[in-house]
Amino acid sequence: MKKLKVGVICYPSLGGSGVIATELGLMMADKGHEMHYITSGKPFRLIDAHPNIHFHEVKIDGYAVFKYPPYDIALANRIAQVIESEQLDLLHVHYAVPHAISAVLAKDMANSKIGIITTLHGTDVTILGHDPGLQNTVRYGINKSDIITAVSKSLRQETLELIKPEKDILTVYNFIDEQKYQPVDPGTLKADLGIETHDKVIIHISNFRKVKRIEDIISSFKEVAQTVDAKLLLVGEGPEKTDMEALVRELGLRDQVIFTGKRDDLPELLAISDIMFHLSEKEAFGLVILEGFACGVPAIATAVGGMPEVIEDGVDGHLVPLGDTAMVAQKAKTLLMDEALYETMKSSALQTAAKKFCSTTIVAQYEELYYELAGRT
Ligand code: GMT
């Protein structure tokens, strides 16, 4: 079959949608497709170049008239240039706002019939879709896309109810790079972080935004640490970090809670961890839970959004009601103190990552959609 030329529009940062856009591009490039990233910065994982991956930077100069430089328009301008210069077969847009709108505008600017596939990742609908200042824009971006996918059934359903799009939305689950996320030898990492050999380790990884409810993670951990020798690893950076550091000091947990900042060695950090806590208020999928599973770390998460589609309650982790920190602590203590139960959950977590979210299957689903879309024009 003919290899495709795909324009990819995503956030180049380390967020989950950027990770999926990058991993998908790398796997498509391995299959021989030509992937053209049109972004403001080189996506982190693409620093190691692949011969089938190309990067087209979006540049915008400041100008006195602009209070806010119009990035969305500069992006559309760049996409239009690349549609023409590279003779792209399709555009894959990750995150509806502003990317889908820029792609639609670019298609018009280039006077092209190119197909657009938009993948909804979560807050582009669950938060921005509720914002009266953006709801019409989200709906427009979705309606003007030719194929729309959502990363969970829950996100699909919420989008159908809230946005009432003109066409259906397909669910295509997220996946991880199994070469990177697997049980690894962490070396001396546990000792390097000042954690005793016998200490149990609870980990949370996120962008430290309010929606992640890190205060619930700290409160649940406090209760666990009253019974079990344990440390809490809080990995990441974001707006809530300073307040959370203050909370840890206030609760007298400074010796037990370690803020690591952003780290590249997630498989090693997961290798020294026993349980992951992910207690978000909203979460379309929870990619980090899958990363944990692939490294053999069961999760305790809130039963919100798409997390019940990732975690099977009582099998590879536990689902708890939002805000029920007492239940989180009780489930964690039971799991940490019952070795047989722990080992069963750990192997189920590994199985879930390998079977239900196998990258080969999921990348093939996207590839099929790419061919379908390219065949329409
Ligand atoms: O919406 C966000 O919070 C950012 C977004 C991202 O770009 O990281 O995260 C969303 O997309 C991820 C990848 O599909 C999902 O795993 C996250 O669950 C989702 N975040 C939320 O729904 C809060």
mmCIF file of C-alpha atoms and ligand atoms in Angstrom:
data_model
loop_
_atom_site.group_PDB
_atom_site.id
_atom_site.type_symbol
_atom_site.label_atom_id
_atom_site.label_comp_id
_atom_site.label_asym_id
_atom_site.label_seq_id
_atom_site.Cartn_x
_atom_site.Cartn_y
_atom_site.Cartn_z
ATOM 1 C CA MET A 1 0.000 0.000 0.000
ATOM 2 C CA LYS A 2 1.092 3.569 -0.681
ATOM 3 C CA LYS A 3 2.890 5.185 2.264
ATOM 4 C CA LEU A 4 1.190 8.327 3.533
ATOM 5 C CA LYS A 5 2.363 11.859 4.209
ATOM 6 C CA VAL A 6 0.751 13.013 7.425
ATOM 7 C CA GLY A 7 0.774 16.497 8.952
ATOM 8 C CA VAL A 8 0.676 16.278 12.759
ATOM 9 C CA ILE A 9 -0.465 19.198 14.870
ATOM 10 C CA CYS A 10 0.056 18.861 18.617
ATOM 11 C CA TYR A 11 1.400 20.539 21.726
ATOM 12 C CA PRO A 12 5.119 19.865 21.775
ATOM 13 C CA SER A 13 5.268 19.810 25.580
ATOM 14 C CA LEU A 14 5.353 16.754 27.779
ATOM 15 C CA GLY A 15 1.557 16.556 28.342
ATOM 16 C CA GLY A 16 -0.241 13.291 27.601
ATOM 17 C CA SER A 17 -1.641 14.475 24.251
ATOM 18 C CA GLY A 18 1.862 15.483 23.144
ATOM 19 C CA VAL A 19 3.210 12.100 24.264
ATOM 20 C CA ILE A 20 0.565 10.218 22.254
ATOM 21 C CA ALA A 21 1.117 12.418 19.188
ATOM 22 C CA THR A 22 4.846 11.760 19.389
ATOM 23 C CA GLU A 23 4.690 8.023 20.063
ATOM 24 C CA LEU A 24 2.086 7.538 17.330
ATOM 25 C CA GLY A 25 4.265 9.487 14.888
ATOM 26 C CA LEU A 26 7.334 7.424 15.754
ATOM 27 C CA MET A 27 5.436 4.156 15.263
ATOM 28 C CA MET A 28 3.880 5.365 11.985
ATOM 29 C CA ALA A 29 7.336 6.465 10.818
ATOM 30 C CA ASP A 30 8.634 2.971 11.621
ATOM 31 C CA LYS A 31 5.891 1.635 9.331
ATOM 32 C CA GLY A 32 7.274 3.819 6.527
ATOM 33 C CA HIS A 33 4.853 6.772 6.644
ATOM 34 C CA GLU A 34 6.243 10.288 6.367
ATOM 35 C CA MET A 35 5.279 12.294 9.450
ATOM 36 C CA HIS A 36 5.415 16.102 9.350
ATOM 37 C CA TYR A 37 5.166 17.799 12.765
ATOM 38 C CA ILE A 38 3.899 21.373 12.521
ATOM 39 C CA THR A 39 4.427 22.823 16.003
ATOM 40 C CA SER A 40 5.923 25.725 17.944
ATOM 41 C CA GLY A 41 8.774 23.563 19.250
ATOM 42 C CA LYS A 42 10.282 20.188 18.564
ATOM 43 C CA PRO A 43 8.340 17.556 20.536
ATOM 44 C CA PHE A 44 10.543 16.221 23.307
ATOM 45 C CA ARG A 45 10.775 12.612 22.082
ATOM 46 C CA LEU A 46 11.543 13.690 18.535
ATOM 47 C CA ILE A 47 14.878 15.130 19.506
ATOM 48 C CA ASP A 48 16.382 11.861 18.295
ATOM 49 C CA ALA A 49 15.515 12.274 14.662
ATOM 50 C CA HIS A 50 13.917 9.509 12.599
ATOM 51 C CA PRO A 51 14.465 9.612 8.825
ATOM 52 C CA ASN A 52 10.689 9.627 8.225
ATOM 53 C CA ILE A 53 9.999 12.429 10.700
ATOM 54 C CA HIS A 54 10.147 16.082 9.693
ATOM 55 C CA PHE A 55 9.676 19.166 11.791
ATOM 56 C CA HIS A 56 8.173 22.435 10.549
ATOM 57 C CA GLU A 57 8.452 25.139 13.150
ATOM 58 C CA VAL A 58 5.685 27.698 13.646
ATOM 59 C CA LYS A 59 7.304 31.089 14.151
ATOM 60 C CA ILE A 60 5.593 34.298 15.085
ATOM 61 C CA ASP A 61 7.238 37.652 15.555
ATOM 62 C CA GLY A 62 5.961 40.131 18.123
ATOM 63 C CA TYR A 63 4.431 43.288 16.708
ATOM 64 C CA ALA A 64 3.396 46.344 18.689
ATOM 65 C CA VAL A 65 -0.243 46.111 17.574
ATOM 66 C CA PHE A 66 -0.659 42.615 18.996
ATOM 67 C CA LYS A 67 -1.530 42.371 22.660
ATOM 68 C CA TYR A 68 -1.491 38.587 22.119
ATOM 69 C CA PRO A 69 0.539 37.359 19.104
ATOM 70 C CA PRO A 70 -1.943 35.341 16.975
ATOM 71 C CA TYR A 71 -0.350 31.884 17.303
ATOM 72 C CA ASP A 72 -3.435 30.086 15.956
ATOM 73 C CA ILE A 73 -3.245 32.061 12.716
ATOM 74 C CA ALA A 74 0.515 31.607 12.380
ATOM 75 C CA LEU A 75 -0.064 27.883 12.891
ATOM 76 C CA ALA A 76 -2.729 27.863 10.147
ATOM 77 C CA ASN A 77 -0.354 29.729 7.863
ATOM 78 C CA ARG A 78 2.404 27.159 8.472
ATOM 79 C CA ILE A 79 0.035 24.196 8.003
ATOM 80 C CA ALA A 80 -1.150 25.679 4.682
ATOM 81 C CA GLN A 81 2.475 26.036 3.543
ATOM 82 C CA VAL A 82 3.292 22.444 4.490
ATOM 83 C CA ILE A 83 0.105 21.017 2.862
ATOM 84 C CA GLU A 84 1.370 22.497 -0.401
ATOM 85 C CA SER A 85 5.143 22.051 -0.105
ATOM 86 C CA GLU A 86 4.954 18.431 1.082
ATOM 87 C CA GLN A 87 1.772 17.411 -0.751
ATOM 88 C CA LEU A 88 0.335 16.003 2.480
ATOM 89 C CA ASP A 89 -2.311 13.258 2.321
ATOM 90 C CA LEU A 90 -4.000 14.146 5.612
ATOM 91 C CA LEU A 91 -3.772 16.130 8.835
ATOM 92 C CA HIS A 92 -3.908 14.551 12.294
ATOM 93 C CA VAL A 93 -4.795 17.113 14.919
ATOM 94 C CA HIS A 94 -4.325 16.385 18.629
ATOM 95 C CA TYR A 95 -6.430 18.513 21.012
ATOM 96 C CA ALA A 96 -9.337 20.453 19.536
ATOM 97 C CA VAL A 97 -8.435 23.981 20.548
ATOM 98 C CA PRO A 98 -6.910 25.778 18.754
ATOM 99 C CA HIS A 99 -5.425 23.023 16.590
ATOM 100 C CA ALA A 100 -8.593 21.842 14.803
ATOM 101 C CA ILE A 101 -9.570 25.424 14.018
ATOM 102 C CA SER A 102 -6.094 26.216 12.654
ATOM 103 C CA ALA A 103 -6.219 23.065 10.517
ATOM 104 C CA VAL A 104 -9.629 23.976 9.055
ATOM 105 C CA LEU A 105 -8.418 27.477 8.272
ATOM 106 C CA ALA A 106 -5.212 26.111 6.703
ATOM 107 C CA LYS A 107 -7.209 23.751 4.477
ATOM 108 C CA ASP A 108 -9.219 26.714 3.237
ATOM 109 C CA MET A 109 -6.114 28.920 2.799
ATOM 110 C CA ALA A 110 -4.413 26.196 0.767
ATOM 111 C CA ASN A 111 -7.609 25.639 -1.231
ATOM 112 C CA SER A 112 -7.141 21.953 -0.515
ATOM 113 C CA LYS A 113 -9.458 18.964 -0.049
ATOM 114 C CA ILE A 114 -7.170 17.386 2.534
ATOM 115 C CA GLY A 115 -8.891 15.293 5.231
ATOM 116 C CA ILE A 116 -8.624 16.226 8.921
ATOM 117 C CA ILE A 117 -8.701 13.729 11.770
ATOM 118 C CA THR A 118 -9.043 15.297 15.199
ATOM 119 C CA THR A 119 -8.269 13.390 18.384
ATOM 120 C CA LEU A 120 -9.962 14.741 21.508
ATOM 121 C CA HIS A 121 -7.825 14.214 24.591
ATOM 122 C CA GLY A 122 -9.853 15.462 27.535
ATOM 123 C CA THR A 123 -9.875 19.015 28.805
ATOM 124 C CA ASP A 124 -10.332 20.288 25.242
ATOM 125 C CA VAL A 125 -13.925 19.122 25.799
ATOM 126 C CA THR A 126 -14.389 18.517 29.536
ATOM 127 C CA ILE A 127 -13.177 22.003 30.526
ATOM 128 C CA LEU A 128 -12.971 24.181 27.379
ATOM 129 C CA GLY A 129 -16.206 22.696 26.016
ATOM 130 C CA HIS A 130 -18.017 24.097 29.079
ATOM 131 C CA ASP A 131 -16.456 27.538 28.700
ATOM 132 C CA PRO A 132 -19.030 29.856 27.067
ATOM 133 C CA GLY A 133 -16.103 31.794 25.582
ATOM 134 C CA LEU A 134 -14.902 28.730 23.682
ATOM 135 C CA GLN A 135 -17.774 26.243 23.336
ATOM 136 C CA ASN A 136 -18.760 27.355 19.823
ATOM 137 C CA THR A 137 -15.121 27.148 18.777
ATOM 138 C CA VAL A 138 -14.775 23.600 20.109
ATOM 139 C CA ARG A 139 -17.991 22.593 18.304
ATOM 140 C CA TYR A 140 -16.807 24.246 15.072
ATOM 141 C CA GLY A 141 -13.422 22.466 15.190
ATOM 142 C CA ILE A 142 -15.145 19.122 15.765
ATOM 143 C CA ASN A 143 -17.833 19.606 13.099
ATOM 144 C CA LYS A 144 -15.332 20.669 10.461
ATOM 145 C CA SER A 145 -13.097 17.631 11.088
ATOM 146 C CA ASP A 146 -13.700 14.621 8.839
ATOM 147 C CA ILE A 147 -12.966 11.992 11.488
ATOM 148 C CA ILE A 148 -13.115 12.581 15.218
ATOM 149 C CA THR A 149 -11.675 10.227 17.793
ATOM 150 C CA ALA A 150 -11.767 10.356 21.579
ATOM 151 C CA VAL A 151 -9.307 8.602 23.890
ATOM 152 C CA SER A 152 -12.056 6.896 25.930
ATOM 153 C CA LYS A 153 -15.721 5.950 25.700
ATOM 154 C CA SER A 154 -16.399 8.329 28.546
ATOM 155 C CA LEU A 155 -14.876 11.270 26.639
ATOM 156 C CA ARG A 156 -16.795 10.247 23.527
ATOM 157 C CA GLN A 157 -20.058 10.210 25.481
ATOM 158 C CA GLU A 158 -19.392 13.523 27.215
ATOM 159 C CA THR A 159 -18.565 15.141 23.863
ATOM 160 C CA LEU A 160 -21.740 13.782 22.242
ATOM 161 C CA GLU A 161 -23.863 15.111 25.100
ATOM 162 C CA LEU A 162 -22.162 18.476 25.493
ATOM 163 C CA ILE A 163 -21.157 19.419 21.963
ATOM 164 C CA LYS A 164 -23.874 17.534 20.029
ATOM 165 C CA PRO A 165 -21.596 17.178 16.999
ATOM 166 C CA GLU A 166 -22.911 16.608 13.493
ATOM 167 C CA LYS A 167 -21.078 13.302 13.140
ATOM 168 C CA ASP A 168 -20.214 10.362 15.324
ATOM 169 C CA ILE A 169 -17.051 10.092 17.386
ATOM 170 C CA LEU A 170 -14.921 6.954 17.449
ATOM 171 C CA THR A 171 -13.108 5.720 20.540
ATOM 172 C CA VAL A 172 -9.429 4.929 20.036
ATOM 173 C CA TYR A 173 -7.682 4.210 23.326
ATOM 174 C CA ASN A 174 -4.268 5.521 24.263
ATOM 175 C CA PHE A 175 -1.194 3.322 24.317
ATOM 176 C CA ILE A 176 2.395 3.507 25.515
ATOM 177 C CA ASP A 177 5.795 2.691 24.104
ATOM 178 C CA GLU A 178 6.355 -0.813 25.492
ATOM 179 C CA GLN A 179 10.077 -0.568 24.734
ATOM 180 C CA LYS A 180 10.380 2.308 27.160
ATOM 181 C CA TYR A 181 7.793 1.370 29.787
ATOM 182 C CA GLN A 182 8.640 -2.063 31.152
ATOM 183 C CA PRO A 183 10.044 -3.357 34.447
ATOM 184 C CA VAL A 184 13.630 -2.066 34.599
ATOM 185 C CA ASP A 185 16.478 -2.244 37.083
ATOM 186 C CA PRO A 186 16.404 1.040 39.005
ATOM 187 C CA GLY A 187 19.986 0.673 40.256
ATOM 188 C CA THR A 188 20.552 2.738 43.404
ATOM 189 C CA LEU A 189 17.683 5.153 42.730
ATOM 190 C CA LYS A 190 15.769 4.276 45.922
ATOM 191 C CA ALA A 191 18.786 5.005 48.128
ATOM 192 C CA ASP A 192 19.696 8.053 46.033
ATOM 193 C CA LEU A 193 16.304 9.536 46.840
ATOM 194 C CA GLY A 194 16.888 8.874 50.545
ATOM 195 C CA ILE A 195 14.300 6.085 50.767
ATOM 196 C CA GLU A 196 14.982 3.147 53.115
ATOM 197 C CA THR A 197 15.033 -0.313 51.505
ATOM 198 C CA HIS A 198 12.035 -1.484 53.553
ATOM 199 C CA ASP A 199 9.945 1.636 52.865
ATOM 200 C CA LYS A 200 6.928 1.241 50.595
ATOM 201 C CA VAL A 201 6.700 3.876 47.875
ATOM 202 C CA ILE A 202 3.559 5.586 46.589
ATOM 203 C CA ILE A 203 3.977 7.611 43.420
ATOM 204 C CA HIS A 204 1.964 10.335 41.715
ATOM 205 C CA ILE A 205 3.029 11.795 38.366
ATOM 206 C CA SER A 206 1.295 14.790 36.823
ATOM 207 C CA ASN A 207 1.404 18.368 35.643
ATOM 208 C CA PHE A 208 0.333 19.568 39.126
ATOM 209 C CA ARG A 209 -2.853 21.241 38.041
ATOM 210 C CA LYS A 210 -5.877 21.751 40.296
ATOM 211 C CA VAL A 211 -7.805 19.041 38.441
ATOM 212 C CA LYS A 212 -5.289 16.460 39.781
ATOM 213 C CA ARG A 213 -6.391 17.039 43.445
ATOM 214 C CA ILE A 214 -2.889 16.578 44.825
ATOM 215 C CA GLU A 215 -4.152 17.625 48.263
ATOM 216 C CA ASP A 216 -6.213 14.393 48.302
ATOM 217 C CA ILE A 217 -3.085 12.418 47.452
ATOM 218 C CA ILE A 218 -1.180 13.987 50.345
ATOM 219 C CA SER A 219 -4.071 13.451 52.804
ATOM 220 C CA SER A 220 -4.493 9.805 51.760
ATOM 221 C CA PHE A 221 -0.754 9.235 52.064
ATOM 222 C CA LYS A 222 -0.711 10.772 55.551
ATOM 223 C CA GLU A 223 -3.196 8.148 56.697
ATOM 224 C CA VAL A 224 -1.235 5.312 55.039
ATOM 225 C CA ALA A 225 2.033 6.480 56.639
ATOM 226 C CA GLN A 226 0.481 6.188 60.108
ATOM 227 C CA THR A 227 0.426 2.390 59.677
ATOM 228 C CA VAL A 228 3.009 1.549 57.016
ATOM 229 C CA ASP A 229 6.596 2.797 56.613
ATOM 230 C CA ALA A 230 6.192 4.654 53.352
ATOM 231 C CA LYS A 231 7.337 7.540 51.226
ATOM 232 C CA LEU A 232 5.340 9.579 48.711
ATOM 233 C CA LEU A 233 7.021 10.552 45.457
ATOM 234 C CA LEU A 234 5.406 13.552 43.780
ATOM 235 C CA VAL A 235 6.804 13.760 40.270
ATOM 236 C CA GLY A 236 6.225 16.736 37.957
ATOM 237 C CA GLU A 237 5.882 20.486 37.899
ATOM 238 C CA GLY A 238 2.904 22.794 37.645
ATOM 239 C CA PRO A 239 0.836 25.560 39.140
ATOM 240 C CA GLU A 240 -0.174 23.702 42.322
ATOM 241 C CA LYS A 241 3.350 22.733 43.379
ATOM 242 C CA THR A 242 4.108 25.640 45.732
ATOM 243 C CA ASP A 243 0.813 25.231 47.591
ATOM 244 C CA MET A 244 1.382 21.493 47.872
ATOM 245 C CA GLU A 245 4.866 22.017 49.304
ATOM 246 C CA ALA A 246 3.292 24.299 51.912
ATOM 247 C CA LEU A 247 0.630 21.669 52.694
ATOM 248 C CA VAL A 248 3.303 19.007 53.193
ATOM 249 C CA ARG A 249 5.151 21.292 55.648
ATOM 250 C CA GLU A 250 1.912 22.122 57.458
ATOM 251 C CA LEU A 251 1.059 18.424 57.871
ATOM 252 C CA GLY A 252 4.568 17.647 59.180
ATOM 253 C CA LEU A 253 5.305 15.290 56.275
ATOM 254 C CA ARG A 254 8.519 16.853 54.970
ATOM 255 C CA ASP A 255 10.593 13.733 55.708
ATOM 256 C CA GLN A 256 8.121 11.443 53.970
ATOM 257 C CA VAL A 257 7.112 13.355 50.849
ATOM 258 C CA ILE A 258 9.655 13.863 48.082
ATOM 259 C CA PHE A 259 9.044 16.396 45.309
ATOM 260 C CA THR A 260 11.254 15.238 42.461
ATOM 261 C CA GLY A 261 10.356 17.872 39.850
ATOM 262 C CA LYS A 262 10.100 16.814 36.196
ATOM 263 C CA ARG A 263 12.026 13.636 35.475
ATOM 264 C CA ASP A 264 13.015 11.684 32.385
ATOM 265 C CA ASP A 265 13.633 8.425 34.277
ATOM 266 C CA LEU A 266 9.965 7.477 34.767
ATOM 267 C CA PRO A 267 10.492 3.712 34.245
ATOM 268 C CA GLU A 268 13.148 3.736 37.001
ATOM 269 C CA LEU A 269 10.943 5.810 39.316
ATOM 270 C CA LEU A 270 8.101 3.375 38.652
ATOM 271 C CA ALA A 271 10.436 0.439 39.314
ATOM 272 C CA ILE A 272 10.949 1.631 42.916
ATOM 273 C CA SER A 273 7.227 2.352 43.397
ATOM 274 C CA ASP A 274 4.591 0.039 44.878
ATOM 275 C CA ILE A 275 1.357 1.893 44.119
ATOM 276 C CA MET A 276 0.335 4.860 41.990
ATOM 277 C CA PHE A 277 -2.263 7.338 43.281
ATOM 278 C CA HIS A 278 -4.237 9.265 40.655
ATOM 279 C CA LEU A 279 -7.149 11.037 42.316
ATOM 280 C CA SER A 280 -8.184 13.561 39.659
ATOM 281 C CA GLU A 281 -11.509 15.326 39.487
ATOM 282 C CA LYS A 282 -11.626 14.824 35.685
ATOM 283 C CA GLU A 283 -9.484 12.491 33.611
ATOM 284 C CA ALA A 284 -10.322 11.407 30.085
ATOM 285 C CA PHE A 285 -7.933 8.473 30.174
ATOM 286 C CA GLY A 286 -4.996 8.797 32.594
ATOM 287 C CA LEU A 287 -2.068 7.823 30.399
ATOM 288 C CA VAL A 288 0.268 7.766 33.353
ATOM 289 C CA ILE A 289 -1.726 4.905 34.900
ATOM 290 C CA LEU A 290 -0.984 2.845 31.825
ATOM 291 C CA GLU A 291 2.708 3.747 32.073
ATOM 292 C CA GLY A 292 2.603 2.511 35.661
ATOM 293 C CA PHE A 293 0.809 -0.724 34.690
ATOM 294 C CA ALA A 294 3.425 -1.461 32.017
ATOM 295 C CA CYS A 295 6.068 -1.195 34.749
ATOM 296 C CA GLY A 296 4.050 -3.428 37.107
ATOM 297 C CA VAL A 297 2.610 -0.728 39.378
ATOM 298 C CA PRO A 298 -1.082 -1.113 40.344
ATOM 299 C CA ALA A 299 -3.068 2.124 40.737
ATOM 300 C CA ILE A 300 -5.641 3.586 43.068
ATOM 301 C CA ALA A 301 -7.666 6.150 41.169
ATOM 302 C CA THR A 302 -10.930 8.030 41.306
ATOM 303 C CA ALA A 303 -13.822 6.464 39.408
ATOM 304 C CA VAL A 304 -14.152 9.456 37.078
ATOM 305 C CA GLY A 305 -13.965 9.999 33.317
ATOM 306 C CA GLY A 306 -12.145 7.261 31.443
ATOM 307 C CA MET A 307 -10.248 5.830 34.411
ATOM 308 C CA PRO A 308 -12.776 3.004 34.930
ATOM 309 C CA GLU A 309 -11.974 1.941 31.345
ATOM 310 C CA VAL A 310 -8.270 1.691 32.189
ATOM 311 C CA ILE A 311 -8.489 0.179 35.672
ATOM 312 C CA GLU A 312 -10.546 -2.913 36.450
ATOM 313 C CA ASP A 313 -11.569 -2.398 40.052
ATOM 314 C CA GLY A 314 -10.067 -5.012 42.363
ATOM 315 C CA VAL A 315 -8.076 -6.588 39.518
ATOM 316 C CA ASP A 316 -5.222 -4.297 38.480
ATOM 317 C CA GLY A 317 -6.026 -1.499 40.905
ATOM 318 C CA HIS A 318 -8.842 0.134 42.834
ATOM 319 C CA LEU A 319 -11.409 2.738 41.893
ATOM 320 C CA VAL A 320 -12.629 5.055 44.648
ATOM 321 C CA PRO A 321 -15.206 7.852 44.802
ATOM 322 C CA LEU A 322 -13.813 11.356 44.222
ATOM 323 C CA GLY A 323 -12.613 12.890 47.488
ATOM 324 C CA ASP A 324 -12.853 9.705 49.559
ATOM 325 C CA THR A 325 -9.311 9.849 50.951
ATOM 326 C CA ALA A 326 -10.180 7.436 53.777
ATOM 327 C CA MET A 327 -11.082 4.749 51.246
ATOM 328 C CA VAL A 328 -7.880 5.439 49.271
ATOM 329 C CA ALA A 329 -5.821 4.967 52.437
ATOM 330 C CA GLN A 330 -7.675 1.813 53.464
ATOM 331 C CA LYS A 331 -7.263 0.209 50.005
ATOM 332 C CA ALA A 332 -3.579 1.187 49.885
ATOM 333 C CA LYS A 333 -2.839 -0.231 53.351
ATOM 334 C CA THR A 334 -4.531 -3.535 52.528
ATOM 335 C CA LEU A 335 -2.598 -3.811 49.295
ATOM 336 C CA LEU A 336 0.753 -2.913 50.853
ATOM 337 C CA MET A 337 0.318 -5.360 53.735
ATOM 338 C CA ASP A 338 -0.990 -8.364 51.791
ATOM 339 C CA GLU A 339 1.892 -9.673 49.702
ATOM 340 C CA ALA A 340 -0.135 -12.314 47.823
ATOM 341 C CA LEU A 341 -2.843 -9.812 46.878
ATOM 342 C CA TYR A 342 -0.164 -7.323 45.818
ATOM 343 C CA GLU A 343 1.606 -9.804 43.539
ATOM 344 C CA THR A 344 -1.685 -10.805 41.875
ATOM 345 C CA MET A 345 -2.562 -7.154 41.183
ATOM 346 C CA LYS A 346 0.908 -6.403 39.922
ATOM 347 C CA SER A 347 0.773 -9.186 37.348
ATOM 348 C CA SER A 348 -2.757 -8.159 36.308
ATOM 349 C CA ALA A 349 -1.496 -4.592 35.792
ATOM 350 C CA LEU A 350 1.259 -5.890 33.498
ATOM 351 C CA GLN A 351 -1.315 -7.975 31.587
ATOM 352 C CA THR A 352 -3.711 -5.035 31.125
ATOM 353 C CA ALA A 353 -0.955 -2.888 29.636
ATOM 354 C CA ALA A 354 0.241 -5.652 27.334
ATOM 355 C CA LYS A 355 -3.164 -6.899 26.125
ATOM 356 C CA LYS A 356 -5.910 -4.291 26.340
ATOM 357 C CA PHE A 357 -3.724 -1.327 25.356
ATOM 358 C CA CYS A 358 -1.233 -3.034 23.052
ATOM 359 C CA SER A 359 0.423 -0.362 20.880
ATOM 360 C CA THR A 360 0.462 -2.534 17.745
ATOM 361 C CA THR A 361 -3.342 -2.891 17.809
ATOM 362 C CA ILE A 362 -4.011 0.763 18.559
ATOM 363 C CA VAL A 363 -1.535 2.144 16.012
ATOM 364 C CA ALA A 364 -3.173 -0.157 13.404
ATOM 365 C CA GLN A 365 -6.565 1.412 14.260
ATOM 366 C CA TYR A 366 -5.182 4.883 13.550
ATOM 367 C CA GLU A 367 -3.480 3.649 10.377
ATOM 368 C CA GLU A 368 -6.791 2.287 9.109
ATOM 369 C CA LEU A 369 -8.418 5.664 9.746
ATOM 370 C CA TYR A 370 -5.546 7.405 7.944
ATOM 371 C CA TYR A 371 -6.042 5.220 4.839
ATOM 372 C CA GLU A 372 -9.801 5.714 4.962
ATOM 373 C CA LEU A 373 -9.383 9.485 5.112
ATOM 374 C CA ALA A 374 -6.675 9.648 2.451
ATOM 375 C CA GLY A 375 -8.896 7.514 0.200
ATOM 376 C CA ARG A 376 -11.755 10.017 0.416
ATOM 377 C CA THR A 377 -9.869 12.815 -1.400
HETATM 378 O O1 GMT B 1 -6.273 17.852 29.151
HETATM 379 C C1 GMT B 1 -5.229 17.773 29.787
HETATM 380 O O2 GMT B 1 -5.143 17.682 31.003
HETATM 381 C C2 GMT B 1 -4.015 17.737 29.029
HETATM 382 C C3 GMT B 1 -4.003 16.510 28.245
HETATM 383 C C4 GMT B 1 -2.621 16.442 27.754
HETATM 384 O O3 GMT B 1 -2.370 17.035 26.717
HETATM 385 O O4 GMT B 1 -1.815 15.896 28.497
HETATM 386 O O5 GMT B 1 -4.352 15.350 29.015
HETATM 387 C C5 GMT B 1 -5.437 14.647 28.524
HETATM 388 O O6 GMT B 1 -4.931 13.802 27.510
HETATM 389 C C6 GMT B 1 -4.192 12.664 27.947
HETATM 390 C C7 GMT B 1 -3.729 11.905 26.713
HETATM 391 O O7 GMT B 1 -4.803 11.475 25.934
HETATM 392 C C8 GMT B 1 -5.078 11.812 28.852
HETATM 393 O O8 GMT B 1 -4.373 10.674 29.291
HETATM 394 C C9 GMT B 1 -5.490 12.649 30.069
HETATM 395 O O9 GMT B 1 -6.373 11.876 30.858
HETATM 396 C C10 GMT B 1 -6.194 13.907 29.618
HETATM 397 N N1 GMT B 1 -6.364 14.794 30.794
HETATM 398 C C11 GMT B 1 -7.557 15.051 31.328
HETATM 399 O O10 GMT B 1 -8.596 14.621 30.874
HETATM 400 C C12 GMT B 1 -7.553 15.902 32.559
#
